[in-house]
């Protein structure tokens, strides 16, 4: 299956759902900073990869997929769970990208902070896409 | 407004914006497995590290980056746990993500204890 942009998906998300994500994301960033201030950067750094809005996102995916199926008269509970599970599988691959991001920050930050952020972001994207492509290729070969 | 409070307000808005932006990207793309990559985007990390560079310096941010690698490994275990709980046990997204936090905490704190002391 090819990568597609699905703009109509944005209409399924209501403004209050974006607002909830914004608030949760903001609070998670504040909490991460507070943890680092209290317990130090070694502990605070762990929470840079904390799944802060994962629960809200997975719940929304499950709900939207269920509603889409119910609109056409189907029972969407199972499909909703499958969609959220697939999203979680993608996040498992993306987490290796996050590991590459952390490594770039660790190795490059003392030399050039902003270069570390740029290289780290590129490394996240490249590793995540690479692993996703390998997974897709394996599935296609089955 | 004190410097500390101001810093937390800035954190809130930068973090909220970054997380929402990556969530919108995740909504836009199909298939779902690809969109899920954005669920592990460095949204909170970008906001936090940019402020750390500015406030605490590069060495501080580098230490956070090193620990983040353990956190990322914990996120991998967490995501697999969420996926398996939903597929095999048919738990709801809310129940699966809540239960899997045990996996994240165990791997993150255990990994830090093992690797960093």
XYZ file of C-alpha atoms in Angstrom:
259
model
C 0.000 0.000 0.000
C 1.416 3.381 -1.040
C 1.696 6.403 1.227
C -1.267 8.730 0.645
C -2.340 12.093 1.995
C -5.925 11.968 3.219
C -7.044 15.601 3.805
C -10.651 14.628 4.574
C -9.363 12.980 7.773
C -8.804 16.484 9.162
C -12.556 17.192 8.931
C -13.259 14.163 11.136
C -11.254 15.718 13.962
C -13.216 18.351 15.876
C -11.633 21.540 17.177
C -11.977 20.452 20.795
C -10.000 17.289 19.949
C -7.123 19.418 18.616
C -7.431 21.590 21.719
C -7.150 18.512 23.986
C -3.987 17.426 22.132
C -2.553 20.954 22.437
C -3.226 21.099 26.183
C -1.925 17.550 26.811
C 1.193 18.262 24.731
C 1.791 21.542 26.549
C 1.306 19.936 29.963
C 3.607 17.029 29.063
C 6.335 19.482 28.004
C 5.920 21.446 31.252
C 6.021 18.200 33.278
C 9.162 17.019 31.440
C 10.884 20.312 32.250
C 9.797 20.125 35.883
C 11.051 16.517 36.225
C 14.430 17.533 34.748
C 14.633 20.527 37.116
C 13.870 18.379 40.182
C 15.583 15.058 39.376
C 18.245 16.219 36.901
C 18.711 15.799 33.123
C 19.451 12.039 33.314
C 15.947 11.312 34.600
C 14.315 14.201 32.724
C 15.725 12.918 29.423
C 13.807 9.638 29.778
C 10.546 11.585 29.621
C 11.448 13.154 26.259
C 10.168 9.845 24.862
C 7.172 9.523 27.192
C 3.967 8.581 25.332
C 2.149 11.662 26.646
C -0.593 12.012 24.047
C -0.535 8.412 22.818
C -3.651 7.556 24.788
C -5.641 10.522 23.420
C -4.491 9.850 19.837
C -5.226 6.104 19.969
C -8.671 6.747 21.467
C -9.460 9.262 18.686
C -8.300 6.847 15.957
C -10.451 4.070 17.426
C -13.464 6.409 17.672
C -13.132 7.875 14.152
C -12.678 4.460 12.526
C -15.679 3.066 14.435
C -17.843 6.063 13.406
C -16.767 5.702 9.760
C -17.864 2.053 9.687
C -21.103 2.717 11.586
C -22.017 5.435 9.040
C -22.221 2.767 6.350
C -24.196 0.425 8.591
C -21.336 -1.816 9.732
C -20.288 -2.670 13.279
C -17.070 -0.720 13.628
C -15.820 -1.710 17.088
C -13.377 -4.331 15.816
C -12.139 -2.152 12.915
C -11.585 0.736 15.341
C -9.358 -1.443 17.530
C -7.440 -2.729 14.493
C -6.757 0.827 13.252
C -5.456 1.938 16.662
C -3.336 -1.241 16.927
C -1.796 -0.530 13.481
C -1.018 3.021 14.576
C 0.739 1.606 17.674
C 2.746 -0.781 15.461
C 3.889 2.249 13.443
C 4.874 4.031 16.650
C 7.020 1.014 17.633
C 9.014 1.532 14.408
C 9.072 5.298 14.928
C 10.581 4.804 18.376
C 13.823 3.611 16.712
C 13.850 6.939 14.899
C 13.484 8.617 18.266
C 16.471 6.590 19.493
C 18.502 7.954 16.546
C 17.311 11.482 17.422
C 18.547 11.039 21.020
C 21.899 9.694 19.795
C 22.360 12.718 17.490
C 21.637 15.123 20.354
C 24.010 13.245 22.691
C 26.871 13.196 20.178
C 26.434 16.548 18.398
C 24.981 18.913 21.016
C 28.330 19.813 22.632
C 29.690 20.855 19.199
C 26.716 22.609 17.623
C 23.321 22.673 19.404
C 21.196 23.746 16.434
C 22.956 21.372 14.043
C 22.204 18.598 16.569
C 18.464 19.407 16.403
C 18.455 19.484 12.582
C 20.521 16.287 12.187
C 18.488 14.599 14.962
C 15.182 15.413 13.234
C 16.519 14.167 9.880
C 17.795 10.977 11.565
C 14.382 10.378 13.180
C 12.623 10.728 9.832
C 15.146 8.632 7.867
C 15.262 5.743 10.367
C 11.471 5.679 10.813
C 10.805 5.667 7.039
C 13.546 3.074 6.424
C 12.155 0.643 9.022
C 8.585 1.177 7.837
C 9.665 0.431 4.224
C 11.451 -2.772 5.308
C 8.369 -3.882 7.244
C 6.143 -3.187 4.214
C 8.523 -5.114 1.955
C 8.513 -8.134 4.320
C 4.701 -8.099 4.429
C 4.533 -7.873 0.628
C 6.844 -10.904 0.297
C 4.686 -13.101 2.535
C 5.953 37.272 35.962
C 8.960 35.429 37.434
C 11.554 33.882 35.135
C 10.593 30.354 36.218
C 6.873 30.856 35.541
C 7.618 32.541 32.216
C 9.789 29.571 31.201
C 6.967 27.115 31.990
C 4.440 29.208 30.024
C 6.810 29.207 27.010
C 7.274 25.430 27.436
C 3.499 24.938 27.463
C 2.883 26.822 24.209
C 5.909 25.464 22.291
C 5.175 21.903 23.452
C 1.449 22.186 22.699
C 2.147 23.530 19.217
C 4.778 20.866 18.397
C 2.608 17.981 19.618
C -0.470 19.253 17.728
C 1.540 19.763 14.514
C 2.839 16.163 14.536
C -0.643 14.867 15.473
C -2.117 16.668 12.420
C 0.548 15.034 10.215
C -0.384 11.676 11.720
C -4.065 12.328 10.890
C -3.237 13.261 7.286
C -1.295 10.195 6.188
C -2.458 6.718 5.212
C -1.882 3.809 5.702
C -2.318 3.844 9.471
C 0.956 2.019 10.099
C 2.784 4.911 8.367
C 0.764 7.560 10.208
C 1.747 5.807 13.440
C 5.376 6.850 12.858
C 4.280 10.361 13.874
C 3.078 8.935 17.200
C 6.771 8.544 18.007
C 7.807 11.951 16.645
C 10.260 14.013 18.722
C 7.610 16.668 19.440
C 8.126 17.093 23.205
C 11.874 16.529 22.724
C 12.235 19.340 20.158
C 10.427 21.811 22.419
C 12.275 20.752 25.584
C 15.742 20.543 24.032
C 15.440 23.908 22.273
C 14.691 25.486 25.675
C 17.463 23.423 27.343
C 20.041 24.713 24.800
C 18.921 28.257 25.457
C 18.645 28.013 29.276
C 20.919 25.274 30.600
C 23.511 24.810 27.843
C 24.609 22.146 25.401
C 26.106 19.712 27.964
C 22.784 19.545 29.841
C 20.901 18.872 26.575
C 23.431 16.175 25.601
C 22.776 14.335 28.896
C 19.031 14.546 28.201
C 19.633 13.163 24.689
C 21.539 10.179 26.088
C 18.724 9.332 28.524
C 16.188 9.857 25.777
C 17.652 6.847 23.958
C 16.547 4.665 26.895
C 13.149 6.382 26.884
C 12.827 5.615 23.149
C 13.510 1.930 23.798
C 10.812 2.030 26.483
C 8.452 3.619 23.941
C 9.099 0.705 21.576
C 8.088 -1.826 24.277
C 5.102 0.362 25.166
C 3.877 0.546 21.553
C 4.235 -3.215 21.063
C 2.324 -3.793 24.320
C -0.497 -1.448 23.175
C -0.683 -3.202 19.792
C -0.768 -6.719 21.306
C -3.286 -5.834 24.032
C -5.668 -4.402 21.426
C -5.238 -7.233 18.922
C -5.084 -10.274 21.202
C -7.018 -9.181 24.309
C -9.369 -6.800 22.399
C -8.917 -4.093 25.016
C -10.117 -0.580 24.177
C -7.487 2.006 23.180
C -7.839 3.759 26.527
C -7.414 0.552 28.572
C -4.500 -0.712 26.443
C -2.576 2.583 26.554
C -3.146 2.933 30.311
C -2.062 -0.652 31.084
C 1.016 -0.357 28.851
C 2.362 2.569 30.869
C 3.676 -0.108 33.262
C 5.867 -1.378 30.387
C 7.180 2.141 29.650
C 7.974 2.908 33.294
C 9.628 -0.493 33.866
C 11.872 -0.321 30.791
C 12.706 3.397 31.181
C 13.527 3.341 34.911
C 15.050 -0.163 34.789
C 17.166 0.775 31.764
C 18.387 3.955 33.411
C 19.305 2.028 36.560
C 21.159 -0.638 34.547
C 22.954 1.632 32.071
C 23.436 4.926 33.896
C 23.250 3.905 37.526
